[in-house]
Structures are given as C-alpha cells and as structure tokens.
Amino acid sequence: VLRAAARTAPVELDVVEHALDDVPLYNFDVEQQGDPPGVARLKAAIAGADGVLVVTPEYQHGVPGVLKNALDWVSRPPGRSALQDKPAVVMGASPGMTGTARAQSQLRQVLTYNACRVLPPPEVLIARAAEKVHDGEFTDETSLEFITGAMSRFADWVAAYGPART
C-alpha cells in the first residue's frame, strides 16, 4: 500500500518511508534521559513533514504493537507532539474481509487525540490483499484507483491544513 501510495501520489506530495525497527519500546525512564536515536529521527521527520501517511496491517483486530509504540513515542511530550496539527491519512491492507477497519479506527482515535487533522472517509480499506498483490506490487485496478483518489484528496487536505496554509 505504501509503495502504491507513493507511486500514485500527486507531484506535490513526496512520500518518504520511515522504518520503525530502530524505535525501542516506550519507557518513560529512558525518555527522561533523552530520545533514543531512532525516536529522535522519527520525531524530526514528522515535525519536518507537511503531513503524515500511516499505512497499517491489522493484527488481532487492532493496530500492530510496533506502530502503536512508535506513535506513543512521537506523541511525547504531551501538548508538544510532532503530530500536533499535522494533516494525516490512514490506509491499510489485510488478508481478511474487513481490510484493517478496526486498526484504522484505533489509529484515528490515537491521531485525533494528538490533534492530527485526519482525512475523513472514504477510507482505504483493502481486504483480501494477498489476492491483489503480485511481486510486491498492487495489481488490482480498483484498489489502485482508491489509493490514487485518497492521495489526491490528501494533497488537497495538506494544502488546506498543512503548514503552508495562509
């Protein structure tokens, strides 16, 4: 989904991927000593971005722990989160029939709590994703059209609510 979003994004959007494998488990005591390097990089990337694209699978009817953990780090310190006032869009794909609906609902709660301006529906909920991906790329035209439309709406959303707004 992330590769498809980057490939179909309007030219005014530059989609940059950030891996979460160097973000340790959130720990208040560690935070008091300063952000670990992976956390500092992620916070800086989000702080410097005009908007945030969050792509997720769904595990056990919810957000994967790694993603929630990263959002917990980025939400700190309270009231001064890197997510504060950022336009955001959420997308996901799942082998199941609900296409990450539950995980996206949880993400919308977390992002809204952090004062993100989350793009309203229609949502990008891709069900039965394994049937729509070949060689690591989406080949399902309906899914690609939906992702393309969401990225176009997100470009407008960032223009309206991002830092460049007047």
PDB file of C-alpha atoms in Angstrom:
ATOM      1  CA  VAL A   1       0.000   0.000   0.000  1.00  0.00           C
ATOM      2  CA  LEU A   2       2.814   2.384   0.845  1.00  0.00           C
ATOM      3  CA  ARG A   3       4.570   1.783  -2.470  1.00  0.00           C
ATOM      4  CA  ALA A   4       1.288   2.216  -4.354  1.00  0.00           C
ATOM      5  CA  ALA A   5       0.536   5.438  -2.448  1.00  0.00           C
ATOM      6  CA  ALA A   6       3.992   6.812  -3.245  1.00  0.00           C
ATOM      7  CA  ARG A   7       3.728   5.815  -6.894  1.00  0.00           C
ATOM      8  CA  THR A   8       0.261   7.329  -7.376  1.00  0.00           C
ATOM      9  CA  ALA A   9       0.717  10.446  -5.249  1.00  0.00           C
ATOM     10  CA  PRO A  10       0.283  13.807  -6.964  1.00  0.00           C
ATOM     11  CA  VAL A  11       3.568  15.533  -7.794  1.00  0.00           C
ATOM     12  CA  GLU A  12       3.183  17.967  -4.893  1.00  0.00           C
ATOM     13  CA  LEU A  13       3.420  15.059  -2.410  1.00  0.00           C
ATOM     14  CA  ASP A  14       6.786  13.466  -1.691  1.00  0.00           C
ATOM     15  CA  VAL A  15       6.158  10.208   0.189  1.00  0.00           C
ATOM     16  CA  VAL A  16       9.117   9.210   2.382  1.00  0.00           C
ATOM     17  CA  GLU A  17       9.121   5.862   4.174  1.00  0.00           C
ATOM     18  CA  HIS A  18      10.317   5.591   7.765  1.00  0.00           C
ATOM     19  CA  ALA A  19      11.047   2.143   9.175  1.00  0.00           C
ATOM     20  CA  LEU A  20      10.221   1.563  12.821  1.00  0.00           C
ATOM     21  CA  ASP A  21      12.768  -1.159  13.560  1.00  0.00           C
ATOM     22  CA  ASP A  22      15.084   1.212  15.471  1.00  0.00           C
ATOM     23  CA  VAL A  23      12.348   2.562  17.752  1.00  0.00           C
ATOM     24  CA  PRO A  24      12.643   0.839  21.154  1.00  0.00           C
ATOM     25  CA  LEU A  25       9.731   0.062  23.438  1.00  0.00           C
ATOM     26  CA  TYR A  26       8.430   3.240  25.023  1.00  0.00           C
ATOM     27  CA  ASN A  27       9.843   3.767  28.501  1.00  0.00           C
ATOM     28  CA  PHE A  28       9.322   6.967  30.495  1.00  0.00           C
ATOM     29  CA  ASP A  29      12.621   6.499  32.345  1.00  0.00           C
ATOM     30  CA  VAL A  30      14.505   6.223  29.041  1.00  0.00           C
ATOM     31  CA  GLU A  31      12.654   9.259  27.705  1.00  0.00           C
ATOM     32  CA  GLN A  32      13.828  11.311  30.691  1.00  0.00           C
ATOM     33  CA  GLN A  33      17.425  10.698  29.554  1.00  0.00           C
ATOM     34  CA  GLY A  34      16.601  11.923  26.030  1.00  0.00           C
ATOM     35  CA  ASP A  35      15.058  10.353  22.969  1.00  0.00           C
ATOM     36  CA  PRO A  36      16.898   7.314  21.582  1.00  0.00           C
ATOM     37  CA  PRO A  37      18.348   7.987  18.096  1.00  0.00           C
ATOM     38  CA  GLY A  38      15.602   6.106  16.213  1.00  0.00           C
ATOM     39  CA  VAL A  39      12.924   8.043  18.074  1.00  0.00           C
ATOM     40  CA  ALA A  40      14.673  11.361  17.506  1.00  0.00           C
ATOM     41  CA  ARG A  41      14.901  10.633  13.752  1.00  0.00           C
ATOM     42  CA  LEU A  42      11.220   9.696  13.552  1.00  0.00           C
ATOM     43  CA  LYS A  43      10.106  12.773  15.504  1.00  0.00           C
ATOM     44  CA  ALA A  44      12.271  15.036  13.342  1.00  0.00           C
ATOM     45  CA  ALA A  45      10.903  13.504  10.145  1.00  0.00           C
ATOM     46  CA  ILE A  46       7.314  14.008  11.280  1.00  0.00           C
ATOM     47  CA  ALA A  47       7.990  17.502  12.604  1.00  0.00           C
ATOM     48  CA  GLY A  48       9.508  18.464   9.249  1.00  0.00           C
ATOM     49  CA  ALA A  49       6.730  16.926   7.164  1.00  0.00           C
ATOM     50  CA  ASP A  50       3.687  18.799   5.913  1.00  0.00           C
ATOM     51  CA  GLY A  51       1.518  15.723   6.538  1.00  0.00           C
ATOM     52  CA  VAL A  52       1.623  12.140   7.726  1.00  0.00           C
ATOM     53  CA  LEU A  53       0.607   8.992   5.855  1.00  0.00           C
ATOM     54  CA  VAL A  54       0.112   5.992   8.144  1.00  0.00           C
ATOM     55  CA  VAL A  55      -0.168   2.583   6.481  1.00  0.00           C
ATOM     56  CA  THR A  56      -1.060  -0.391   8.634  1.00  0.00           C
ATOM     57  CA  PRO A  57      -1.926  -4.053   8.604  1.00  0.00           C
ATOM     58  CA  GLU A  58      -4.328  -5.359  11.246  1.00  0.00           C
ATOM     59  CA  TYR A  59      -3.316  -7.835  13.947  1.00  0.00           C
ATOM     60  CA  GLN A  60      -5.805  -9.358  16.395  1.00  0.00           C
ATOM     61  CA  HIS A  61      -8.470  -6.807  15.366  1.00  0.00           C
ATOM     62  CA  GLY A  62      -6.164  -3.888  16.074  1.00  0.00           C
ATOM     63  CA  VAL A  63      -3.086  -1.768  15.447  1.00  0.00           C
ATOM     64  CA  PRO A  64       0.209  -3.659  15.392  1.00  0.00           C
ATOM     65  CA  GLY A  65       2.144  -3.095  18.604  1.00  0.00           C
ATOM     66  CA  VAL A  66       5.183  -1.725  16.765  1.00  0.00           C
ATOM     67  CA  LEU A  67       3.126   1.044  15.173  1.00  0.00           C
ATOM     68  CA  LYS A  68       1.293   1.931  18.396  1.00  0.00           C
ATOM     69  CA  ASN A  69       4.626   2.036  20.226  1.00  0.00           C
ATOM     70  CA  ALA A  70       6.073   4.435  17.643  1.00  0.00           C
ATOM     71  CA  LEU A  71       3.030   6.684  17.973  1.00  0.00           C
ATOM     72  CA  ASP A  72       3.406   6.597  21.767  1.00  0.00           C
ATOM     73  CA  TRP A  73       6.974   7.900  21.422  1.00  0.00           C
ATOM     74  CA  VAL A  74       6.043  10.521  18.826  1.00  0.00           C
ATOM     75  CA  SER A  75       3.160  11.781  20.963  1.00  0.00           C
ATOM     76  CA  ARG A  76       5.637  12.935  23.603  1.00  0.00           C
ATOM     77  CA  PRO A  77       5.917  15.361  25.252  1.00  0.00           C
ATOM     78  CA  PRO A  78       2.226  15.946  25.861  1.00  0.00           C
ATOM     79  CA  GLY A  79       0.947  19.077  24.178  1.00  0.00           C
ATOM     80  CA  ARG A  80       4.066  19.375  22.011  1.00  0.00           C
ATOM     81  CA  SER A  81       3.805  16.244  19.913  1.00  0.00           C
ATOM     82  CA  ALA A  82       5.403  16.189  16.464  1.00  0.00           C
ATOM     83  CA  LEU A  83       1.938  15.122  15.315  1.00  0.00           C
ATOM     84  CA  GLN A  84       0.253  18.284  16.619  1.00  0.00           C
ATOM     85  CA  ASP A  85      -1.926  19.853  13.897  1.00  0.00           C
ATOM     86  CA  LYS A  86      -0.499  17.599  11.156  1.00  0.00           C
ATOM     87  CA  PRO A  87      -2.782  16.600   8.317  1.00  0.00           C
ATOM     88  CA  ALA A  88      -2.868  12.801   8.278  1.00  0.00           C
ATOM     89  CA  VAL A  89      -4.258   9.984   6.188  1.00  0.00           C
ATOM     90  CA  VAL A  90      -4.614   6.348   7.219  1.00  0.00           C
ATOM     91  CA  MET A  91      -4.580   3.364   4.869  1.00  0.00           C
ATOM     92  CA  GLY A  92      -4.278  -0.360   5.289  1.00  0.00           C
ATOM     93  CA  ALA A  93      -4.456  -3.804   3.776  1.00  0.00           C
ATOM     94  CA  SER A  94      -5.325  -7.142   5.291  1.00  0.00           C
ATOM     95  CA  PRO A  95      -5.815 -10.720   4.161  1.00  0.00           C
ATOM     96  CA  GLY A  96      -9.166 -10.642   5.990  1.00  0.00           C
ATOM     97  CA  MET A  97     -12.511  -9.315   4.875  1.00  0.00           C
ATOM     98  CA  THR A  98     -12.533  -6.129   6.981  1.00  0.00           C
ATOM     99  CA  GLY A  99      -9.428  -4.639   5.353  1.00  0.00           C
ATOM    100  CA  THR A 100      -7.995  -3.044   8.545  1.00  0.00           C
ATOM    101  CA  ALA A 101     -11.236  -1.290   9.549  1.00  0.00           C
ATOM    102  CA  ARG A 102     -10.657  -1.967  13.248  1.00  0.00           C
ATOM    103  CA  ALA A 103      -6.978  -0.980  13.181  1.00  0.00           C
ATOM    104  CA  GLN A 104      -7.797   2.214  11.302  1.00  0.00           C
ATOM    105  CA  SER A 105     -10.487   3.093  13.812  1.00  0.00           C
ATOM    106  CA  GLN A 106      -7.924   2.767  16.601  1.00  0.00           C
ATOM    107  CA  LEU A 107      -5.382   4.822  14.657  1.00  0.00           C
ATOM    108  CA  ARG A 108      -7.912   7.569  14.049  1.00  0.00           C
ATOM    109  CA  GLN A 109      -8.515   7.745  17.813  1.00  0.00           C
ATOM    110  CA  VAL A 110      -4.791   7.997  18.569  1.00  0.00           C
ATOM    111  CA  LEU A 111      -4.149  10.568  15.831  1.00  0.00           C
ATOM    112  CA  THR A 112      -7.166  12.665  16.807  1.00  0.00           C
ATOM    113  CA  TYR A 113      -6.056  12.610  20.447  1.00  0.00           C
ATOM    114  CA  ASN A 114      -2.724  14.014  19.232  1.00  0.00           C
ATOM    115  CA  ALA A 115      -4.558  16.850  17.416  1.00  0.00           C
ATOM    116  CA  CYS A 116      -3.905  15.493  13.922  1.00  0.00           C
ATOM    117  CA  ARG A 117      -6.311  16.534  11.217  1.00  0.00           C
ATOM    118  CA  VAL A 118      -7.228  13.092   9.890  1.00  0.00           C
ATOM    119  CA  LEU A 119      -8.584  12.928   6.345  1.00  0.00           C
ATOM    120  CA  PRO A 120     -12.245  11.947   6.558  1.00  0.00           C
ATOM    121  CA  PRO A 121     -13.687   8.916   4.729  1.00  0.00           C
ATOM    122  CA  PRO A 122     -13.898   7.281   2.318  1.00  0.00           C
ATOM    123  CA  GLU A 123     -11.198   5.124   3.890  1.00  0.00           C
ATOM    124  CA  VAL A 124      -8.669   2.953   2.091  1.00  0.00           C
ATOM    125  CA  LEU A 125      -9.560  -0.484   3.495  1.00  0.00           C
ATOM    126  CA  ILE A 126      -8.099  -3.168   1.264  1.00  0.00           C
ATOM    127  CA  ALA A 127      -9.494  -6.617   2.030  1.00  0.00           C
ATOM    128  CA  ARG A 128      -8.085  -9.904   0.720  1.00  0.00           C
ATOM    129  CA  ALA A 129      -4.849  -8.107  -0.064  1.00  0.00           C
ATOM    130  CA  ALA A 130      -2.856 -11.224  -0.945  1.00  0.00           C
ATOM    131  CA  GLU A 131      -5.084 -11.728  -3.975  1.00  0.00           C
ATOM    132  CA  LYS A 132      -4.367  -8.176  -5.157  1.00  0.00           C
ATOM    133  CA  VAL A 133      -0.574  -8.111  -4.886  1.00  0.00           C
ATOM    134  CA  HIS A 134       1.898  -9.721  -7.283  1.00  0.00           C
ATOM    135  CA  ASP A 135       5.668  -9.420  -6.937  1.00  0.00           C
ATOM    136  CA  GLY A 136       5.194  -6.921  -4.105  1.00  0.00           C
ATOM    137  CA  GLU A 137       3.017  -4.516  -6.108  1.00  0.00           C
ATOM    138  CA  PHE A 138      -0.734  -3.952  -6.210  1.00  0.00           C
ATOM    139  CA  THR A 139      -2.169  -5.149  -9.487  1.00  0.00           C
ATOM    140  CA  ASP A 140      -5.829  -4.721  -8.568  1.00  0.00           C
ATOM    141  CA  GLU A 141      -7.070  -1.715 -10.536  1.00  0.00           C
ATOM    142  CA  THR A 142      -9.928  -0.961  -8.144  1.00  0.00           C
ATOM    143  CA  SER A 143      -7.538  -0.808  -5.176  1.00  0.00           C
ATOM    144  CA  LEU A 144      -5.088   1.340  -7.136  1.00  0.00           C
ATOM    145  CA  GLU A 145      -7.848   3.748  -8.132  1.00  0.00           C
ATOM    146  CA  PHE A 146      -8.950   4.005  -4.499  1.00  0.00           C
ATOM    147  CA  ILE A 147      -5.378   4.665  -3.306  1.00  0.00           C
ATOM    148  CA  THR A 148      -4.843   7.214  -6.088  1.00  0.00           C
ATOM    149  CA  GLY A 149      -8.057   9.022  -5.171  1.00  0.00           C
ATOM    150  CA  ALA A 150      -7.124   9.093  -1.493  1.00  0.00           C
ATOM    151  CA  MET A 151      -3.687  10.520  -2.272  1.00  0.00           C
ATOM    152  CA  SER A 152      -5.258  13.213  -4.424  1.00  0.00           C
ATOM    153  CA  ARG A 153      -7.668  14.113  -1.607  1.00  0.00           C
ATOM    154  CA  PHE A 154      -4.735  14.048   0.836  1.00  0.00           C
ATOM    155  CA  ALA A 155      -2.785  16.529  -1.320  1.00  0.00           C
ATOM    156  CA  ASP A 156      -5.778  18.881  -1.115  1.00  0.00           C
ATOM    157  CA  TRP A 157      -6.043  18.205   2.642  1.00  0.00           C
ATOM    158  CA  VAL A 158      -2.373  19.065   3.203  1.00  0.00           C
ATOM    159  CA  ALA A 159      -2.773  22.234   1.135  1.00  0.00           C
ATOM    160  CA  ALA A 160      -5.771  23.234   3.254  1.00  0.00           C
ATOM    161  CA  TYR A 161      -4.471  22.255   6.704  1.00  0.00           C
ATOM    162  CA  GLY A 162      -0.703  21.897   6.427  1.00  0.00           C
ATOM    163  CA  PRO A 163       1.955  24.447   7.398  1.00  0.00           C
ATOM    164  CA  ALA A 164       1.838  26.206   4.023  1.00  0.00           C
ATOM    165  CA  ARG A 165      -1.767  27.307   4.593  1.00  0.00           C
ATOM    166  CA  THR A 166      -2.409  31.026   4.834  1.00  0.00           C
TER     167      THR A 166
END
